[in-house]
Coordinates of C-alpha atoms in Angstrom, one line a residue:
Chain A
M1 CA -6.3 13.2 -21.0
A2 CA -9.3 11.9 -19.1
D3 CA -8.7 10.4 -15.8
I4 CA -7.8 6.7 -15.6
F5 CA -11.1 5.6 -14.9
E6 CA -12.7 6.8 -18.2
Q7 CA -9.8 5.1 -20.2
T8 CA -10.7 1.8 -21.8
L9 CA -8.0 0.2 -20.7
Y10 CA -9.0 -3.5 -21.5
P11 CA -11.5 -2.7 -24.6
Y12 CA -13.7 -5.9 -25.9
R13 CA -12.5 -7.9 -28.5
R14 CA -13.8 -10.8 -30.4
S15 CA -11.8 -14.2 -28.8
P16 CA -11.4 -16.8 -31.5
D17 CA -13.5 -19.1 -28.4
Q18 CA -16.6 -17.2 -29.3
D19 CA -16.1 -19.1 -32.7
A20 CA -15.3 -22.5 -31.2
A21 CA -17.5 -25.9 -32.3
A22 CA -17.7 -27.0 -28.8
P23 CA -16.7 -25.0 -25.5
V24 CA -12.9 -23.9 -25.0
R25 CA -11.4 -25.3 -21.3
H26 CA -9.0 -23.1 -19.8
P27 CA -7.3 -24.3 -16.8
V28 CA -8.3 -21.5 -14.5
I29 CA -10.9 -18.3 -15.1
V30 CA -11.1 -15.5 -13.3
V31 CA -14.3 -13.9 -12.7
G32 CA -14.0 -9.7 -11.6
A33 CA -10.9 -7.5 -12.9
G34 CA -10.9 -6.3 -9.3
P35 CA -7.8 -5.6 -6.8
V36 CA -8.4 -9.7 -6.0
G37 CA -9.1 -11.0 -9.4
L38 CA -6.0 -9.2 -10.6
A39 CA -3.9 -10.4 -7.6
A40 CA -4.6 -13.8 -8.5
A41 CA -4.4 -13.8 -12.2
L42 CA -0.9 -12.1 -12.0
D43 CA 0.0 -14.8 -9.6
L44 CA -0.9 -17.4 -11.4
A45 CA 0.5 -15.9 -14.7
L46 CA 3.8 -15.8 -12.6
K47 CA 4.1 -19.3 -11.8
D48 CA 3.1 -20.2 -15.5
V49 CA -0.5 -21.5 -14.6
P50 CA -2.4 -20.6 -18.1
V51 CA -4.9 -17.8 -16.4
L52 CA -7.9 -16.0 -18.4
L53 CA -9.4 -13.3 -16.4
L54 CA -12.8 -12.3 -17.4
D55 CA -15.1 -8.6 -16.8
D56 CA -18.6 -7.2 -17.2
N57 CA -16.6 -3.9 -17.6
D58 CA -13.7 -2.7 -19.8
R59 CA -11.9 -0.2 -17.4
V60 CA -10.8 0.3 -13.4
S61 CA -13.3 1.0 -11.2
T62 CA -14.4 4.5 -10.5
G63 CA -15.1 6.2 -7.3
S64 CA -13.8 6.3 -4.0
R65 CA -13.6 2.8 -2.8
A66 CA -10.4 0.7 -1.1
I67 CA -8.1 3.3 -0.2
C68 CA -5.7 1.6 2.6
F69 CA -3.7 -0.7 1.1
A70 CA -1.6 -2.5 4.3
K71 CA 2.3 -3.4 4.4
R72 CA 1.7 -7.1 3.8
T73 CA -0.5 -6.2 0.2
L74 CA 2.3 -4.2 -0.2
E75 CA 4.3 -7.1 0.1
I76 CA 2.8 -9.3 -1.8
M77 CA 2.7 -6.5 -4.8
D78 CA 5.9 -6.7 -4.7
R79 CA 6.7 -10.5 -4.8
L80 CA 3.9 -9.7 -8.2
G81 CA 6.8 -7.1 -9.4
C82 CA 4.4 -4.1 -9.0
G83 CA 4.6 -3.1 -5.2
Q84 CA 7.0 -0.5 -6.4
P85 CA 4.7 1.7 -8.5
L86 CA 2.3 1.8 -5.7
V87 CA 4.1 3.0 -3.2
D88 CA 5.5 5.5 -5.3
K89 CA 1.9 6.8 -6.3
G90 CA 0.8 6.1 -2.6
V91 CA 0.3 8.8 0.4
T92 CA 2.4 6.6 2.8
W93 CA 1.4 6.7 5.8
N94 CA 1.9 5.1 9.8
K95 CA 0.4 7.1 12.0
G96 CA -3.3 8.2 13.2
K97 CA -4.5 10.4 15.8
V98 CA -8.1 9.8 17.5
F99 CA -10.3 12.8 18.7
F100 CA -12.9 13.1 21.0
D101 CA -15.4 16.4 21.0
E102 CA -12.9 19.2 20.7
R103 CA -9.9 17.1 22.2
K104 CA -7.0 15.4 21.0
V105 CA -7.5 11.9 23.3
Y106 CA -4.9 9.1 21.4
E107 CA -2.5 8.9 19.1
F108 CA -0.7 5.8 17.6
D109 CA 2.2 4.3 15.2
L110 CA 1.3 1.3 13.6
L111 CA 4.7 0.8 12.6
A112 CA 7.2 2.0 15.4
E113 CA 9.6 -0.2 14.6
A114 CA 12.7 0.0 12.1
G115 CA 13.7 -3.0 9.4
H116 CA 11.4 -3.4 7.2
R117 CA 10.6 -2.2 3.5
R118 CA 7.0 -1.0 2.9
P119 CA 5.0 1.0 5.7
A120 CA 2.5 0.0 7.6
F121 CA 0.0 1.5 4.9
I122 CA -0.3 3.6 1.6
N123 CA -3.2 5.4 0.8
L124 CA -4.4 5.1 -3.2
Q125 CA -7.7 5.1 -4.7
Q126 CA -8.7 1.8 -5.9
Y127 CA -8.7 2.5 -9.5
Y128 CA -4.9 3.3 -9.7
F129 CA -4.1 0.1 -7.7
E130 CA -5.8 -1.5 -10.1
A131 CA -4.2 0.7 -13.1
V132 CA -0.8 -0.7 -11.8
L133 CA -1.8 -4.6 -11.3
L134 CA -3.3 -3.9 -15.2
E135 CA 0.0 -2.0 -16.4
R136 CA 1.9 -5.4 -15.0
L137 CA -0.5 -8.1 -16.6
R138 CA 0.6 -6.1 -19.8
E139 CA 4.3 -6.6 -18.7
L140 CA 3.8 -10.7 -18.4
Q141 CA 1.6 -10.9 -21.4
A142 CA 4.6 -9.0 -23.5
E143 CA 7.1 -11.4 -21.6
G144 CA 5.1 -14.3 -23.1
R145 CA 3.4 -15.2 -19.8
P146 CA 0.2 -17.3 -20.3
V147 CA -2.7 -14.3 -19.3
Q148 CA -5.7 -13.2 -20.6
I149 CA -7.5 -10.4 -20.1
R150 CA -11.5 -9.6 -21.6
G151 CA -13.6 -6.9 -21.4
R152 CA -17.1 -6.4 -21.3
N153 CA -17.5 -10.5 -20.8
K154 CA -20.3 -10.4 -18.6
V155 CA -21.0 -14.3 -16.4
T156 CA -24.5 -14.9 -16.5
G157 CA -24.6 -18.0 -15.9
V158 CA -22.6 -21.5 -14.1
T159 CA -22.8 -25.1 -14.0
R160 CA -20.8 -27.6 -13.4
D161 CA -19.8 -31.5 -12.3
Y162 CA -17.7 -33.2 -10.9
S163 CA -14.1 -32.1 -13.0
R164 CA -15.1 -29.3 -14.5
V165 CA -16.8 -25.9 -14.2
Q166 CA -19.1 -24.4 -17.5
L167 CA -19.7 -20.3 -18.0
T168 CA -22.1 -18.5 -20.4
V169 CA -20.9 -15.5 -21.0
E170 CA -22.5 -12.1 -22.7
T171 CA -20.4 -9.8 -25.2
P172 CA -21.5 -7.6 -27.1
D173 CA -21.7 -10.2 -30.1
G174 CA -23.8 -12.0 -28.2
P175 CA -23.3 -15.0 -25.6
Y176 CA -20.8 -18.2 -25.9
T177 CA -20.1 -20.5 -23.1
L178 CA -15.9 -21.5 -21.4
D179 CA -15.2 -24.3 -19.6
A180 CA -12.8 -24.2 -17.1
D181 CA -11.0 -26.9 -14.7
W182 CA -10.8 -24.2 -11.5
L183 CA -13.1 -20.8 -11.5
I184 CA -12.5 -18.2 -9.0
A185 CA -15.3 -15.7 -8.5
C186 CA -13.8 -12.6 -7.2
D187 CA -16.9 -11.0 -9.0
G188 CA -17.7 -8.7 -5.6
A189 CA -19.5 -8.0 -2.7
K190 CA -23.3 -9.3 -5.1
S191 CA -21.3 -11.4 -6.3
P192 CA -23.6 -12.9 -9.4
I193 CA -21.7 -16.5 -9.1
R194 CA -22.4 -16.7 -5.2
S195 CA -26.0 -16.3 -6.7
F196 CA -26.1 -19.0 -9.5
M197 CA -24.8 -20.9 -7.5
G198 CA -27.7 -20.7 -4.8
L199 CA -25.2 -19.9 -1.9
D200 CA -25.3 -18.6 0.9
F201 CA -24.3 -15.2 2.7
H202 CA -24.8 -14.9 6.8
G203 CA -23.9 -12.2 8.9
R204 CA -25.2 -9.3 10.8
V205 CA -26.2 -5.7 8.8
F206 CA -25.6 -2.6 10.8
E207 CA -28.1 0.3 10.6
D208 CA -25.8 2.9 9.8
N209 CA -25.0 5.4 6.8
F210 CA -22.3 6.7 5.9
L211 CA -21.4 10.0 3.6
I212 CA -18.5 9.5 1.6
A213 CA -16.4 12.6 0.1
D214 CA -13.8 13.0 -1.6
V215 CA -12.6 16.4 -2.0
K216 CA -10.3 18.1 -3.6
M217 CA -7.8 21.1 -1.7
E218 CA -4.6 22.4 -0.3
A219 CA -4.7 21.7 3.1
D220 CA -1.8 21.1 6.2
F221 CA -3.2 18.0 7.9
P222 CA -0.5 16.1 8.6
T223 CA -0.7 12.2 6.5
E224 CA -1.7 10.9 9.2
R225 CA -5.2 9.0 9.9
W226 CA -7.8 11.0 12.0
F227 CA -10.8 10.0 13.8
W228 CA -13.3 11.9 15.5
F229 CA -15.4 10.6 18.3
D230 CA -18.5 13.0 18.6
P231 CA -17.1 16.2 16.5
P232 CA -18.7 19.5 17.2
F233 CA -18.8 19.4 13.4
N234 CA -20.6 16.1 13.5
R235 CA -22.7 15.9 16.6
G236 CA -22.7 12.5 18.0
Q237 CA -22.0 10.6 15.1
S238 CA -18.2 10.0 14.1
A239 CA -15.4 11.1 11.2
L240 CA -12.7 9.7 9.4
L241 CA -10.1 11.8 7.5
H242 CA -7.6 10.3 4.9
K243 CA -5.2 12.2 2.5
Q244 CA -4.9 10.2 -0.7
P245 CA -2.8 11.3 -3.9
D246 CA -3.6 14.4 -6.2
G247 CA -4.4 16.3 -3.6
V248 CA -7.2 14.6 -2.9
W249 CA -8.8 14.0 0.8
R250 CA -11.6 11.4 1.8
I251 CA -13.8 12.1 5.1
D252 CA -16.3 10.0 6.2
L253 CA -19.2 11.1 7.5
Q254 CA -21.4 9.2 10.0
L255 CA -25.1 10.1 9.7
G256 CA -27.4 7.5 11.6
W257 CA -29.6 5.6 10.4
D258 CA -33.1 7.5 9.9
I259 CA -31.8 9.8 6.9
D260 CA -33.1 10.1 3.6
R261 CA -30.2 9.4 1.5
E262 CA -31.1 11.4 -1.8
V263 CA -31.4 14.5 -0.3
E264 CA -28.2 14.0 2.3
M265 CA -26.4 13.2 -1.0
R266 CA -27.6 16.9 -2.8
E267 CA -24.4 19.1 -3.4
E268 CA -26.2 21.9 -1.0
N269 CA -26.5 19.7 1.9
V270 CA -22.8 18.0 2.0
I271 CA -20.8 21.5 1.4
P272 CA -22.2 23.1 4.6
R273 CA -21.0 19.8 6.7
L274 CA -17.9 19.7 4.7
K275 CA -17.7 23.5 5.8
A276 CA -18.5 23.0 9.4
M277 CA -15.3 20.5 9.3
L278 CA -12.9 22.1 7.2
G279 CA -13.6 25.5 8.3
E280 CA -15.9 28.0 6.6
E281 CA -13.0 29.2 4.8
A282 CA -11.4 26.0 3.1
K283 CA -11.3 26.0 -0.7
F284 CA -12.0 22.3 -1.7
S285 CA -13.8 21.2 -4.7
L286 CA -16.2 17.9 -4.9
E287 CA -14.5 15.0 -6.2
W288 CA -17.2 12.0 -5.4
I289 CA -20.2 11.6 -3.2
S290 CA -21.4 8.7 -1.9
I291 CA -23.8 7.0 1.0
Y292 CA -22.7 3.7 2.3
T293 CA -24.1 1.2 4.9
F294 CA -22.3 -2.4 5.5
Q295 CA -23.0 -6.1 6.7
C296 CA -20.3 -8.4 8.3
R297 CA -20.8 -11.2 7.0
R298 CA -19.3 -14.2 5.1
M299 CA -20.4 -17.8 2.6
E300 CA -20.4 -20.8 5.2
R301 CA -17.5 -22.0 3.1
F302 CA -14.9 -20.0 0.4
A303 CA -14.4 -23.3 -1.6
H304 CA -16.9 -25.0 -4.0
G305 CA -15.7 -28.1 -5.6
R306 CA -14.1 -26.1 -8.0
V307 CA -15.2 -22.4 -7.9
L308 CA -13.4 -20.8 -5.2
F309 CA -14.9 -17.4 -4.1
A310 CA -12.1 -14.9 -3.0
G311 CA -12.2 -11.4 -2.0
D312 CA -15.9 -9.9 -0.9
S313 CA -17.8 -12.3 -2.6
A314 CA -16.9 -14.3 0.3
H315 CA -16.6 -12.0 2.8
Q316 CA -17.7 -8.8 3.7
V317 CA -16.6 -6.4 6.8
S318 CA -17.1 -2.8 7.7
P319 CA -14.5 -0.4 6.6
F320 CA -13.2 0.5 9.7
G321 CA -9.8 -1.1 9.8
A322 CA -9.1 -1.3 5.8
R323 CA -10.1 -5.3 6.1
G324 CA -11.8 -5.8 2.9
A325 CA -9.2 -5.6 0.2
N326 CA -6.1 -6.5 2.2
S327 CA -7.7 -9.1 3.2
G328 CA -9.0 -10.2 -0.3
I329 CA -5.7 -9.7 -1.5
Q330 CA -4.6 -12.3 0.8
D331 CA -7.3 -14.8 0.4
A332 CA -5.5 -14.5 -3.7
D333 CA -2.0 -14.9 -2.3
N334 CA -3.1 -18.2 -0.5
L335 CA -4.9 -19.7 -3.5
A336 CA -2.5 -18.9 -6.3
W337 CA 0.1 -21.4 -4.9
K338 CA -2.0 -24.4 -4.3
L339 CA -3.8 -24.0 -7.4
K340 CA -0.4 -24.1 -9.3
L341 CA 1.0 -27.0 -7.4
V342 CA -2.8 -29.0 -7.6
L343 CA -2.8 -28.1 -11.5
D344 CA 0.9 -29.6 -11.5
G345 CA -0.5 -32.7 -10.1
T346 CA 2.5 -32.1 -7.4
A347 CA -0.5 -31.7 -4.6
P348 CA -3.5 -33.3 -4.2
E349 CA -6.7 -31.7 -5.3
S350 CA -7.6 -31.7 -1.4
L351 CA -5.1 -29.2 -0.7
M352 CA -7.8 -26.6 -1.7
E353 CA -9.7 -27.5 1.0
S354 CA -6.8 -25.9 3.1
Y355 CA -7.5 -22.5 1.0
N356 CA -11.2 -22.4 2.4
R357 CA -10.0 -23.7 6.3
E358 CA -7.4 -20.7 6.2
R359 CA -9.0 -17.8 5.1
V360 CA -12.5 -18.7 6.6
Q361 CA -10.2 -18.8 10.0
A362 CA -8.8 -15.4 8.6
A363 CA -12.3 -14.0 7.9
D364 CA -13.4 -14.8 10.7
E365 CA -10.9 -12.9 12.6
N366 CA -11.4 -9.9 10.3
I367 CA -14.8 -9.9 11.3
L368 CA -14.6 -10.2 14.5
N369 CA -12.4 -6.9 14.6
S370 CA -14.3 -4.8 12.8
T371 CA -18.0 -6.0 14.2
R372 CA -15.7 -5.1 17.5
S373 CA -15.0 -1.6 16.3
T374 CA -18.2 -0.8 15.0
D375 CA -19.9 -1.3 18.1
F376 CA -17.4 1.0 19.4
I377 CA -17.7 3.4 16.9
T378 CA -21.6 3.1 17.1
P379 CA -23.1 1.9 20.5
K380 CA -25.7 -0.1 20.1
S381 CA -27.6 0.2 23.7
D382 CA -27.3 3.4 26.4
I383 CA -25.0 2.2 28.6
S384 CA -22.5 0.9 25.8
H385 CA -22.4 4.7 24.8
V386 CA -21.4 5.2 28.0
F387 CA -18.8 3.0 28.6
R388 CA -17.5 4.2 25.3
D389 CA -17.3 8.1 26.2
A390 CA -16.2 6.3 29.9
V391 CA -13.1 4.5 27.7
L392 CA -13.0 8.2 25.9
D393 CA -12.7 10.2 28.7
L394 CA -10.0 8.2 30.8
A395 CA -7.4 8.1 27.6
E396 CA -6.8 11.6 27.4
A397 CA -4.7 11.5 31.0
H398 CA -4.4 7.4 31.4
P399 CA -2.2 5.3 29.0
F400 CA -4.3 2.2 30.5
A401 CA -7.1 3.5 28.6
R402 CA -6.1 4.2 25.1
P403 CA -6.2 0.1 24.0
L404 CA -9.6 0.2 24.8
V405 CA -10.1 3.1 21.7
N406 CA -11.2 1.1 19.2
S407 CA -11.7 3.3 16.0
G408 CA -10.8 0.7 13.8
R409 CA -8.3 -2.6 14.6
L410 CA -5.9 -2.2 11.1
S411 CA -5.3 -4.6 8.9
V412 CA -2.7 -7.1 9.5
P413 CA -2.4 -10.5 8.1
A414 CA -4.0 -13.6 9.7
T415 CA -1.6 -16.0 11.6
H416 CA -3.0 -19.6 10.5
A417 CA -1.5 -21.0 13.7
G418 CA -3.7 -24.0 14.0
S419 CA -3.5 -25.1 10.1
D420 CA -2.7 -28.5 9.0
L421 CA -0.5 -27.2 6.6
N422 CA 1.7 -26.4 9.8
G423 CA 4.9 -28.7 10.3
E424 CA 6.1 -28.6 13.7
D425 CA 7.9 -25.8 15.6
A426 CA 11.3 -27.1 16.9
L427 CA 13.0 -24.2 17.3
P428 CA 13.3 -23.8 21.3
G429 CA 11.9 -20.2 22.6
G430 CA 10.8 -19.1 18.8
P431 CA 10.3 -15.5 18.4
E432 CA 6.4 -15.7 18.6
R433 CA 5.4 -13.7 15.7
T434 CA 7.6 -16.0 12.9
R435 CA 5.8 -19.6 14.5
P436 CA 4.4 -21.9 12.0
G437 CA 1.5 -20.7 10.3
A438 CA 2.5 -16.6 10.8
P439 CA 3.8 -14.7 7.4
A440 CA 7.2 -14.1 7.7
V441 CA 8.4 -11.0 9.0
D442 CA 10.4 -8.1 6.7
A443 CA 14.2 -7.9 8.1
P444 CA 16.8 -5.9 6.0
V445 CA 19.3 -8.5 4.7
G446 CA 22.5 -7.0 2.8
D447 CA 21.6 -4.3 1.2
G448 CA 18.0 -5.7 0.4
W449 CA 15.3 -7.3 2.5
L450 CA 14.3 -11.2 3.3
L451 CA 11.2 -10.9 1.9
E452 CA 11.8 -10.2 -1.6
S453 CA 15.0 -12.8 -1.6
L454 CA 12.3 -15.2 -0.5
G455 CA 11.3 -15.2 -4.6
T456 CA 7.9 -17.5 -5.4
D457 CA 9.1 -21.5 -4.5
I458 CA 8.8 -23.0 -1.3
V459 CA 12.0 -22.0 0.3
L460 CA 13.8 -23.6 2.9
L461 CA 16.1 -20.7 4.5
G462 CA 19.2 -21.3 6.7
I463 CA 20.0 -18.4 9.1
N464 CA 23.5 -19.1 10.3
T465 CA 23.7 -22.2 9.4
S466 CA 24.1 -23.8 5.6
L467 CA 22.0 -26.2 3.9
P468 CA 22.7 -28.7 1.1
D469 CA 21.0 -28.5 -2.1
M470 CA 17.2 -30.0 -2.1
S471 CA 16.8 -30.5 -5.7
G472 CA 16.3 -34.1 -6.7
G473 CA 14.9 -36.5 -4.9
D474 CA 11.3 -34.3 -3.9
T475 CA 9.2 -33.4 -6.7
L476 CA 8.2 -30.1 -5.0
P477 CA 10.6 -27.3 -6.4
V478 CA 12.5 -25.6 -3.2
T479 CA 14.6 -22.7 -3.2
V480 CA 17.3 -23.3 -0.6
L481 CA 18.2 -19.8 1.4
T482 CA 21.0 -19.3 3.6
I483 CA 21.7 -15.6 5.3
E484 CA 23.6 -14.5 8.1
T485 CA 22.6 -12.3 10.7
G486 CA 26.0 -10.3 10.9
D487 CA 24.3 -8.7 7.4
D488 CA 21.8 -7.4 9.6
R489 CA 23.1 -4.1 11.4
L490 CA 20.1 -3.6 12.7
G491 CA 19.8 -6.8 14.8
A492 CA 15.8 -7.0 13.4
L493 CA 16.7 -10.6 11.7
R494 CA 18.1 -11.9 15.0
E495 CA 15.5 -10.9 17.1
R496 CA 12.6 -11.9 14.5
Y497 CA 14.1 -15.1 13.8
L498 CA 15.9 -17.0 16.1
G499 CA 15.4 -15.4 19.5
R500 CA 17.9 -16.5 22.0
N501 CA 19.2 -19.2 18.9
E502 CA 22.5 -19.1 17.5
Q503 CA 21.0 -20.1 14.1
A504 CA 18.0 -21.4 12.8
V505 CA 16.0 -23.5 9.3
Y506 CA 13.2 -22.2 8.5
L507 CA 10.6 -23.7 6.6
I508 CA 8.3 -21.3 4.2
R509 CA 5.6 -21.6 1.9
P510 CA 5.6 -19.5 -1.2
D511 CA 3.0 -17.1 0.2
Q512 CA 5.3 -16.6 2.4
H513 CA 3.6 -18.0 5.2
I514 CA 5.6 -19.8 7.6
A515 CA 5.1 -23.8 7.5
A516 CA 7.8 -25.1 10.5
R517 CA 11.0 -24.4 12.0
W518 CA 13.8 -26.0 13.6
P519 CA 17.6 -25.6 15.6
T520 CA 19.6 -27.1 12.5
Y521 CA 18.8 -28.8 9.8
D522 CA 17.5 -32.2 9.7
R523 CA 16.1 -33.8 6.3
K524 CA 13.6 -36.2 7.7
A525 CA 12.3 -33.8 9.9
I526 CA 12.0 -31.4 6.7
S527 CA 10.6 -33.8 4.4
A528 CA 7.7 -34.4 6.6
A529 CA 6.5 -30.8 7.0
L530 CA 7.2 -30.3 3.3
T531 CA 4.2 -33.0 2.4
A532 CA 2.0 -31.2 5.3
A533 CA 2.7 -28.5 3.8
T534 CA 1.2 -29.4 0.5
G535 CA -1.6 -31.4 1.6
G536 CA -0.6 -34.6 2.5
M537 CA 1.1 -36.2 -1.0
S538 CA 5.3 -36.5 -2.5
Chain B
M1 CA -4.6 -18.8 38.8
T2 CA -6.1 -16.3 41.5
D3 CA -9.8 -16.1 42.0
L4 CA -12.3 -13.4 42.9
I5 CA -12.2 -12.4 46.4
T6 CA -16.0 -13.1 47.8
A7 CA -14.6 -12.9 51.2
P8 CA -14.3 -9.7 53.2
N9 CA -10.9 -8.0 51.8
L10 CA -11.9 -3.7 52.1
T11 CA -9.1 -2.1 55.3
D12 CA -11.9 0.2 55.9
A13 CA -15.5 -1.0 54.6
D14 CA -17.8 1.4 56.3
G15 CA -15.0 4.1 55.1
F16 CA -14.7 3.2 51.6
Y17 CA -18.6 2.8 51.4
E18 CA -19.0 6.4 52.4
A19 CA -16.1 7.7 49.7
L20 CA -17.9 5.6 47.1
I21 CA -20.9 7.9 47.8
A22 CA -19.8 10.9 48.3
A23 CA -18.0 10.9 45.1
H24 CA -21.3 10.8 43.5
Q25 CA -22.5 13.7 45.7
G26 CA -24.4 16.3 43.6
L27 CA -24.0 14.3 40.5
T28 CA -27.4 13.9 38.0
P29 CA -27.9 10.1 37.5
E30 CA -26.0 10.5 34.3
Q31 CA -23.5 12.0 35.6
S32 CA -23.0 9.1 38.5
T33 CA -23.6 6.4 35.4
A34 CA -20.9 7.8 33.6
L35 CA -18.8 8.0 37.0
N36 CA -19.5 4.1 37.7
A37 CA -18.3 3.4 34.3
R38 CA -14.9 5.4 34.8
L39 CA -14.6 3.9 38.1
I40 CA -15.5 0.1 37.0
L41 CA -13.1 0.7 34.1
L42 CA -10.0 1.6 36.5
L43 CA -10.6 -0.8 38.7
A44 CA -10.8 -3.8 36.0
N45 CA -7.2 -2.1 34.5
H46 CA -6.1 -2.7 38.0
V47 CA -7.4 -6.5 38.2
G48 CA -5.9 -7.2 34.8
D49 CA -6.9 -10.7 35.1
R50 CA -9.5 -11.9 32.2
D51 CA -10.8 -15.1 34.3
I52 CA -11.2 -12.7 37.5
L53 CA -12.6 -10.2 35.8
L54 CA -14.8 -12.6 33.5
D55 CA -15.9 -14.4 37.0
A56 CA -16.5 -10.8 38.6
L57 CA -19.0 -10.0 35.4
R58 CA -20.3 -13.7 35.7
K59 CA -21.2 -12.7 39.6
A60 CA -22.6 -9.4 39.4
R61 CA -25.0 -10.2 36.7
E62 CA -26.3 -14.1 38.7
T63 CA -26.8 -11.8 41.8
G64 CA -29.4 -8.8 42.3
R65 CA -33.2 -8.4 41.7

């Protein structure tokens, strides 16, 4: 059987829209069937928002692209109904080691506590990730959810006015025109839509080249992230090793700036580099070779009227930290529920401005972390190099220096602490990690998990306290859920949500970010927080 | 908040100075630079306080030729 990325998974089929007398109007069009576009389409379809997904290709992406999918991404995928197949196929890891020269100087555990359904990370080739999401999309179609995907539909132009976006789309049968109430541009780092609209994309270019090699081999390295500073096999540079499914190992070798990319990509030059790293006797076959450089940059705004940019089209980071695809998935997570409320008329259109604010804040956090990592990995001056090596030398013997070692600050979701969607934090001494703006932290509840019990609506969560029915009165759908800390033998629920309190009431957004919290039920306070969380109407 | 101490505070100023120079004895300029970097990091961790450290960075940058 052909590899998954060689299969035509959503072949071009002529759509009735191509024969319509006037452009057919869709509530939401998503452009780009990568991880972010697929996530956005699944989320909207699950909320019964009709969504049309366009891509200029008809298959999943090829090559070695995103590989590390973070806990938060898996939690979002659980909500979309496809977390388990990802975890089943992926390689689970929580730990990493850092080497300097020939010495191990530091090791870390990204999920040192129990009581979480999902691990810190799985490694999975991006084509498998996309294939799982595509399969989920087919399931939703079979259930009758309003989602379509059109292959070999390439967007070649975008025009817009106040309440409508118009797209010209090129197909094997020629061009046609579509109208959308909302357009979500998930068309990647080189976003054609961004170009059509003449929008900026500013940031910092890092002058460095990295060789990616995916090799297939039998090896007994543990399933951990291994990072080398200045190793004997790549002097003066860095290296990174990750295990992927199917016996494939991803190797990133830093090459420096002044290289001939074409020469470095040749197999006769790549093989000796890999043998120096893996040992002369190592038996491996090359699956993929490429060379990348990167930039840290973002658009000034992610929302332009009714065009929303998500994922790489809106922001780019260095790969150290796995903050690219993971942050893009969080963009989709943030956007879908807001768009649903706006399209339903239960929230004002201005709610989408909070998508812009919250995700720009997250992008800045990711760019900051990624830039700092890159400056540590590739010092930009002699003295910066001296301090970097001093940190690594000290880290082996002295614990204080270990937090300074920066081989990538691995993706964690942003806490939207200053968001105007947040209500009050009225729980005395409430735990920091579950304050308003933070993504809800998982914890065991009975035989299941807290996050899986939250569902897709806004949730009013009572912990060790009963709550009255919220249906009726408010126009917004609010699910009421009550749980007991006695159902969690680990005590994690108490530690993560109550602190020293005996009970608490949490208001949680559909993207599982916490909106507000109180010690007791207060109808008026909850209404005010609900209004704030949904953009000030209702 | 404690401020960066700029009044004399060393228990044995001359002794410390002698030990500081002695620590660099026989090192190449590169090795000395590396030692200084490790020393700064060790002392910075001991101080800990962000504001004091930033104040020290500022004062070090403002003085000297």
